């Protein structure tokens, strides 16, 4: 059985939660490998509707072990709330484990995320203000605190004592706000330590054992490649890698162990937060898509910016992730539109280009070049098979498949598991 990396292919919120929940029925391990509670993965299944921020979307599977990998940053309070809510709604979390190498989101990270955003004024990134950027910055600066530190109260005290002075100096001298109490944080995180210690493990061994048993392993990404700190619309990006390659780093296995890379694309584009988005529709159609599809952020409730499918960005995403299969979600959202557009190139300062520029300011100047297709104007939410889709919907999918340069495996036509059309097997 293979290892499948399932990642978003655009700016996040493509429907990774739905796809992972669906595939997890057959999986033995599901590891979330990046991001933190900036992510919001919606799952609709027999237990109800859930918005998961940290717990892998495979938690509902009757047999899968769910792991939060070393590549994620974890706000313990948020995670404990999420586990509590799942338990209250009858979901078993006894097979949930956390990598002892995962970093903690600390109260100063959350505070600094907000203060840094405010100080950016008109150039704000539009972060989720969950402390994700500051937590990953500390990880790289070797100022982080990890789950393994949480398990040893003396180490926790020592690390916190070493770090908090610098953080309080920034809070008081740069931002002129009150300092945080080392004792309060220590006591709070000691309580978290007791509550989380049963979940903390050396999770790479768990993965290795699953691979030896030839079990099915899913690596669940967060965000999307266009928010990647290297390849995304930097600086309007997140702070950990949502790429397929990030799956190796954030779960603890090598590239030779990955068998499939499934890119989840929305049938159009959305983005939350600031930064360039060439196909954004600021008109009635954008509004219509947002309201029809309820395109509001799962984590922050902010309205998502909506636009036509951007095939230049999509092709770039395939190139940097090596997708072997694509999933197209939310096809049903386009059901009522008489005409559809797909961006097949950009005009940059009068010149035609077919690549995704590195510079966010250049991308901001890019004008989309569109190809127009007729809409199918037939409801698709209850259609079970590809050949039963209206011909114009099939044509739209086939065109996306060509442009994305990757075979489409599944098409999602609604939020529920059964609202999925299989076009080509993954396994
Ligand atoms: P994720 O972050 O990639 O997991 O995506 P989100 O959960 O943030 O946003 C995707 C939204 O689309 C959720 O509300 C899903 O329930 C919903 N969704 C997923 N697939 C479909 C689909 O095919 N049709 C419709 N109408 N909704 C979908
Ligand atoms: P999922 O996993 C969509 C965006 C934020 C902001 C930028 C940086 O649900 O697809 P951050 O808080 O990470 O420092 O914010 O990244 N962002 C997301 N957008 N989906 C997400 O996750 C996102 N996680 C972060 O809106 O523009
Ligand atoms: Mg989301």
CSV table of N, CA, C and O in Angstrom, one decimal, residues 10 265-269 307-309 328-332 334 341 376 396-397 400:
chain,number,residue,atom,x,y,z
A,10,UNK,N,-3.8,25.4,-4.5
A,10,UNK,CA,-3.9,26.8,-4.9
A,10,UNK,C,-3.5,27.7,-3.6
A,10,UNK,O,-2.4,27.6,-3.1
A,265,UNK,N,-7.6,20.8,-6.2
A,265,UNK,CA,-7.8,22.1,-6.8
A,265,UNK,C,-9.3,22.4,-6.6
A,265,UNK,O,-10.2,21.5,-6.8
A,266,UNK,N,-9.6,23.7,-6.3
A,266,UNK,CA,-11.0,24.1,-6.4
A,266,UNK,C,-11.3,24.4,-7.9
A,266,UNK,O,-10.4,24.7,-8.7
A,267,UNK,N,-12.5,24.2,-8.3
A,267,UNK,CA,-12.9,24.4,-9.8
A,267,UNK,C,-12.8,25.9,-10.2
A,267,UNK,O,-13.0,26.2,-11.3
A,268,UNK,N,-12.5,26.8,-9.2
A,268,UNK,CA,-12.3,28.2,-9.4
A,268,UNK,C,-11.2,28.6,-8.4
A,268,UNK,O,-10.5,27.6,-8.0
A,269,UNK,N,-11.0,29.8,-8.1
A,269,UNK,CA,-9.9,30.2,-7.2
A,269,UNK,C,-10.5,31.0,-6.0
A,269,UNK,O,-11.5,31.8,-6.2
A,307,UNK,N,-12.4,34.1,-7.6
A,307,UNK,CA,-12.1,34.4,-9.0
A,307,UNK,C,-12.1,33.2,-9.9
A,307,UNK,O,-12.3,32.0,-9.4
A,308,UNK,N,-11.9,33.4,-11.2
A,308,UNK,CA,-11.8,32.3,-12.1
A,308,UNK,C,-10.6,31.4,-11.9
A,308,UNK,O,-9.6,31.8,-11.3
A,309,UNK,N,-10.7,30.2,-12.4
A,309,UNK,CA,-9.6,29.2,-12.3
A,309,UNK,C,-8.4,29.8,-13.0
A,309,UNK,O,-8.5,30.2,-14.1
A,328,UNK,N,-10.7,17.8,-8.2
A,328,UNK,CA,-11.3,19.0,-8.5
A,328,UNK,C,-12.5,19.1,-7.6
A,328,UNK,O,-13.4,18.3,-7.7
A,329,UNK,N,-12.6,20.1,-6.7
A,329,UNK,CA,-13.7,20.2,-5.8
A,329,UNK,C,-14.6,21.4,-6.2
A,329,UNK,O,-14.2,22.3,-7.0
A,330,UNK,N,-15.8,21.4,-5.6
A,330,UNK,CA,-16.7,22.5,-5.7
A,330,UNK,C,-17.2,22.7,-7.2
A,330,UNK,O,-17.5,23.9,-7.5
A,331,UNK,N,-17.2,21.7,-8.0
A,331,UNK,CA,-17.7,21.9,-9.3
A,331,UNK,C,-19.1,22.4,-9.3
A,331,UNK,O,-19.5,23.3,-10.1
A,332,UNK,N,-19.9,21.9,-8.3
A,332,UNK,CA,-21.3,22.3,-8.2
A,332,UNK,C,-21.5,23.8,-8.0
A,332,UNK,O,-22.6,24.4,-8.4
A,334,UNK,N,-20.3,26.1,-9.7
A,334,UNK,CA,-20.4,26.8,-11.0
A,334,UNK,C,-21.7,26.4,-11.8
A,334,UNK,O,-21.8,26.9,-12.9
A,341,UNK,N,-14.9,31.3,-17.3
A,341,UNK,CA,-13.6,31.7,-17.8
A,341,UNK,C,-12.5,30.9,-17.1
A,341,UNK,O,-12.6,30.6,-15.9
A,376,UNK,N,-22.8,24.8,-17.9
A,376,UNK,CA,-23.7,23.6,-18.1
A,376,UNK,C,-25.1,23.9,-17.6
A,376,UNK,O,-26.1,23.4,-18.1
A,396,UNK,N,-15.4,21.1,-19.3
A,396,UNK,CA,-14.7,22.0,-18.4
A,396,UNK,C,-13.6,21.2,-17.6
A,396,UNK,O,-12.5,21.6,-17.5
A,397,UNK,N,-14.0,20.0,-17.1
A,397,UNK,CA,-13.0,19.2,-16.3
A,397,UNK,C,-11.9,18.7,-17.3
A,397,UNK,O,-10.7,18.8,-16.9
A,400,UNK,N,-9.5,21.6,-17.8
A,400,UNK,CA,-8.7,21.8,-16.6
A,400,UNK,C,-7.6,20.7,-16.5
A,400,UNK,O,-6.4,21.0,-16.2
